[in-house]
CSV table of C-alpha atoms in Angstrom, one decimal:
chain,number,residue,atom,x,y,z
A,1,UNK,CA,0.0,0.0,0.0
A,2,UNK,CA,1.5,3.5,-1.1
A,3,UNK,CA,1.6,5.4,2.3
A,4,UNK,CA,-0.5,8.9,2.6
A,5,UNK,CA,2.3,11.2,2.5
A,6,UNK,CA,4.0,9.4,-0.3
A,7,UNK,CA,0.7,10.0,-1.9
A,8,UNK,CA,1.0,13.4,-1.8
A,9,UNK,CA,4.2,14.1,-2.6
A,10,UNK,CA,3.3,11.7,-5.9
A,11,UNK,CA,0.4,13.8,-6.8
A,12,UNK,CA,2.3,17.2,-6.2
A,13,UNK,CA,5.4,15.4,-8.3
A,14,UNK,CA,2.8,15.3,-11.2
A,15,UNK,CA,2.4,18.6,-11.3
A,16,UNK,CA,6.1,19.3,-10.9
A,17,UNK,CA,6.7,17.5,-14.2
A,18,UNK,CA,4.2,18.9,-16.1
A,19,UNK,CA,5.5,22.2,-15.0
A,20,UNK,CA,8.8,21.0,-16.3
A,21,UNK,CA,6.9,20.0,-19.5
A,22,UNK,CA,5.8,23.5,-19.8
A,23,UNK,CA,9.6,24.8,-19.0
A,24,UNK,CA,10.5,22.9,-21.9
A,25,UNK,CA,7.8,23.5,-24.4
A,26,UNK,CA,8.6,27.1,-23.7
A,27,UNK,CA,12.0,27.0,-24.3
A,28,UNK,CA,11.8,25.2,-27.6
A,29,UNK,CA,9.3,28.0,-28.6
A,30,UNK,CA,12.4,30.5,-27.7
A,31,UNK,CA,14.5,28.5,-30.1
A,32,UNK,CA,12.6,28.0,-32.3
A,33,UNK,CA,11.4,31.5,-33.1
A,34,UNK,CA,15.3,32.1,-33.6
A,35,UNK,CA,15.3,29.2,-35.8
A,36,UNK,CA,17.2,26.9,-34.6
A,37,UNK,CA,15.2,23.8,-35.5
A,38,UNK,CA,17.7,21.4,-33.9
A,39,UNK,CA,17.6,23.2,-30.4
A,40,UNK,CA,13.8,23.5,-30.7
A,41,UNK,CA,13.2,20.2,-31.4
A,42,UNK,CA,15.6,18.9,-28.7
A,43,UNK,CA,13.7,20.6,-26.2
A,44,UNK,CA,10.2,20.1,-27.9
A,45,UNK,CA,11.4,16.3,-27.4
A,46,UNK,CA,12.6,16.9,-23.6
A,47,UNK,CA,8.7,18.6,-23.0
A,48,UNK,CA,7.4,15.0,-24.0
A,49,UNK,CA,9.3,13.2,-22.2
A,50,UNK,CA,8.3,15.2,-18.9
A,51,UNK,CA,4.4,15.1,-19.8
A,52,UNK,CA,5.2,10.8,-20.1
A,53,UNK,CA,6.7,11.0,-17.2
A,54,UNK,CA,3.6,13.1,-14.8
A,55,UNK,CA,1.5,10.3,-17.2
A,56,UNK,CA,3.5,7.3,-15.5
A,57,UNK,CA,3.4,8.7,-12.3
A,58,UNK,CA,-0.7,9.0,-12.8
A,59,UNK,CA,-0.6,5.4,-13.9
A,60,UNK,CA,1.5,4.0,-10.6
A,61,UNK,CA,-1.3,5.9,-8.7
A,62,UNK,CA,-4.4,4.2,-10.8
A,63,UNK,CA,-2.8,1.1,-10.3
A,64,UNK,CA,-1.9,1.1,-6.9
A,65,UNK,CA,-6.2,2.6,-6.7
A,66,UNK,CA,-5.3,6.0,-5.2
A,67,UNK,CA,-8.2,8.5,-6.0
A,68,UNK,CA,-6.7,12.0,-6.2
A,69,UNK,CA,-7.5,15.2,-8.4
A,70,UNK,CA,-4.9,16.5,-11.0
A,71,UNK,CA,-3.2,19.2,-9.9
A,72,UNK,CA,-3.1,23.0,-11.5
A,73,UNK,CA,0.2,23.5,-13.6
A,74,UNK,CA,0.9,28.0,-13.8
A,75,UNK,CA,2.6,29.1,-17.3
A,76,UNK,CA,6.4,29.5,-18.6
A,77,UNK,CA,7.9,31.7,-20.1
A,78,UNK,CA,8.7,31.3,-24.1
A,79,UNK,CA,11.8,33.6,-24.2
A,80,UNK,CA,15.1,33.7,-22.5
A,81,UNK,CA,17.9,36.7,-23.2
A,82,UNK,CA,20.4,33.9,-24.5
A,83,UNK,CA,20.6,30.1,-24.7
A,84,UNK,CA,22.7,30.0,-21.7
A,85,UNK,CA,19.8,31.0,-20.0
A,86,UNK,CA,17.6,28.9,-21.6
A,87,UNK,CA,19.4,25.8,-20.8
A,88,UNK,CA,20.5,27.2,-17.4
A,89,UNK,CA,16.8,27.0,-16.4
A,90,UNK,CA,16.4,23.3,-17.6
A,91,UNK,CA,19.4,22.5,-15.4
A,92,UNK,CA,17.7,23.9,-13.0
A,93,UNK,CA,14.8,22.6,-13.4
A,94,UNK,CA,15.9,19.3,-13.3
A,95,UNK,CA,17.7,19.8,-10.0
A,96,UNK,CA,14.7,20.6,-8.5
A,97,UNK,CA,12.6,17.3,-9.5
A,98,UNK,CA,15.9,15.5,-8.6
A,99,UNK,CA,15.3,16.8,-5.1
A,100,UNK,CA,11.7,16.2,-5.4
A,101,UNK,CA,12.5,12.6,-6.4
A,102,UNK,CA,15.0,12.2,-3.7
A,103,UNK,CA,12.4,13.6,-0.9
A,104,UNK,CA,10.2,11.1,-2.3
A,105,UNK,CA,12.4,8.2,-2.1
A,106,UNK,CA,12.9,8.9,1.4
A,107,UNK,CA,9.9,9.2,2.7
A,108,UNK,CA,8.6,6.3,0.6
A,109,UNK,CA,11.7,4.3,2.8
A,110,UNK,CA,10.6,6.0,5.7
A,111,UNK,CA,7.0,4.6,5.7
A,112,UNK,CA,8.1,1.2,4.5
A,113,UNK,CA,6.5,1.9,1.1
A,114,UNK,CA,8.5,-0.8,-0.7
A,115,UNK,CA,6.5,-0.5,-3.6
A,116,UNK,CA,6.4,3.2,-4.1
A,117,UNK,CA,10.1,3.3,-3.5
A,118,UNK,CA,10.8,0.3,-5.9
A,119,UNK,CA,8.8,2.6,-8.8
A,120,UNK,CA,10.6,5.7,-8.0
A,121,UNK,CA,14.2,4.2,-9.0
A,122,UNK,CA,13.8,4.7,-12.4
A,123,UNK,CA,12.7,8.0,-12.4
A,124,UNK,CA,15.6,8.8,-10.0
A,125,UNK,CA,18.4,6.9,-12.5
A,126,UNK,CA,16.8,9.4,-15.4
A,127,UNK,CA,17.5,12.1,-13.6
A,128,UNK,CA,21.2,11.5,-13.7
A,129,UNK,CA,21.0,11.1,-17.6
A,130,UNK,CA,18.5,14.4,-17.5
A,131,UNK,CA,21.4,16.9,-15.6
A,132,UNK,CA,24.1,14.9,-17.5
A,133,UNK,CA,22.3,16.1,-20.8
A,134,UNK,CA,21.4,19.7,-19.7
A,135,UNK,CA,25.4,20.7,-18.4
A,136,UNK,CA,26.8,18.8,-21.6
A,137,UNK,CA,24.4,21.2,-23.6
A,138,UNK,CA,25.8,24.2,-21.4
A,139,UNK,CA,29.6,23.1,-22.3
A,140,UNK,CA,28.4,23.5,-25.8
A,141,UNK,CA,27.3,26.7,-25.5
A,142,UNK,CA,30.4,27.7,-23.4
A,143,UNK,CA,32.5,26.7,-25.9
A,144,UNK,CA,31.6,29.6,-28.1
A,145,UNK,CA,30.6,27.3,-31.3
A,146,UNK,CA,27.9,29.2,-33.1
A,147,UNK,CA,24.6,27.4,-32.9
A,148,UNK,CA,23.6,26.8,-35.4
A,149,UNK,CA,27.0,24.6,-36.6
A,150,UNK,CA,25.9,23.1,-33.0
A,151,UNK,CA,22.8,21.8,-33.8
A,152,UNK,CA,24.6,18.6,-35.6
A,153,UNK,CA,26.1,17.9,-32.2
A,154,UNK,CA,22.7,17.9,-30.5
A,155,UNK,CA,21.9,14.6,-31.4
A,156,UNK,CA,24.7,13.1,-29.7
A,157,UNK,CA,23.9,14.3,-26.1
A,158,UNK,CA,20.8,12.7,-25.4
């Protein structure tokens, strides 16, 4: 049985990735209004993933017969004053649902939630690949390589 605080912290992690979804969708709208198809659709691809991910979470709960209500998701923005700063807030975003994932985890151990915590590993092993992907895309930038030549090196970092 997934504990009641695990629960909640499972519901809130919903919204938490489909605020990251947003994040994401917003910042491949930045790039791609500069037209740099690569980086948009990099980042169009990283806002799936994070709506599949609030959608596994909302499956674990179905399964597992937890009624709950979806939460409300605000807006993000769709333009950034450089990449850096676009990919800055991904990274940071990131960190953030890794600590989210790590409170989880613990008070999923805490309670004795075996089965939560078993269901959370995965998420918590993506995370290392997600900040992996987001500070390689930040060396990138800081190496001063124009952009647009960078885009055929996108492919290679997720």
């Amino acid at each position: 049985m997934i504990s009641e605080q695990a629960t909640k912290l499972l519901v809130a992690q919903v919204a938490h990735e489909l605020g990251a979804h947003q994040t994401y969708l917003g910042i491949a709208l930045h790039f791609e209004r500069q037209s740099l198809k690569g980086w948009a659709k990099l980042f169009h691809e990283q806002s799936v993933e994070e709506a599949g991910h609030a959608a596994k979470i909302m499956e674990f709960l179905v399964d597992n017969e937890v009624a709950f209500n979806l939460p409300q998701v605000g807006g993000a923005p769709t333009s950034y004053a450089s990449a850096r700063e676009a990919v800055e807030t991904a990274l940071a975003s990131e960190l953030r649902v890794t600590g989210q994932f790590d409170a989880l985890a613990g008070t999923a151990r805490d309670a004795g939630d075996h089965r939560t915590l078993q269901f959370l590993q995965w998420f918590i092993e993506e995370q290392v690949e997600e900040e992996r992907t987001m500070r390689a895309l930040l060396d990138l930038i800081d190496s001063g390589i124009n952009l647009f030549q960078a885009e055929a090196m996108l492919e290679g970092l997720e």
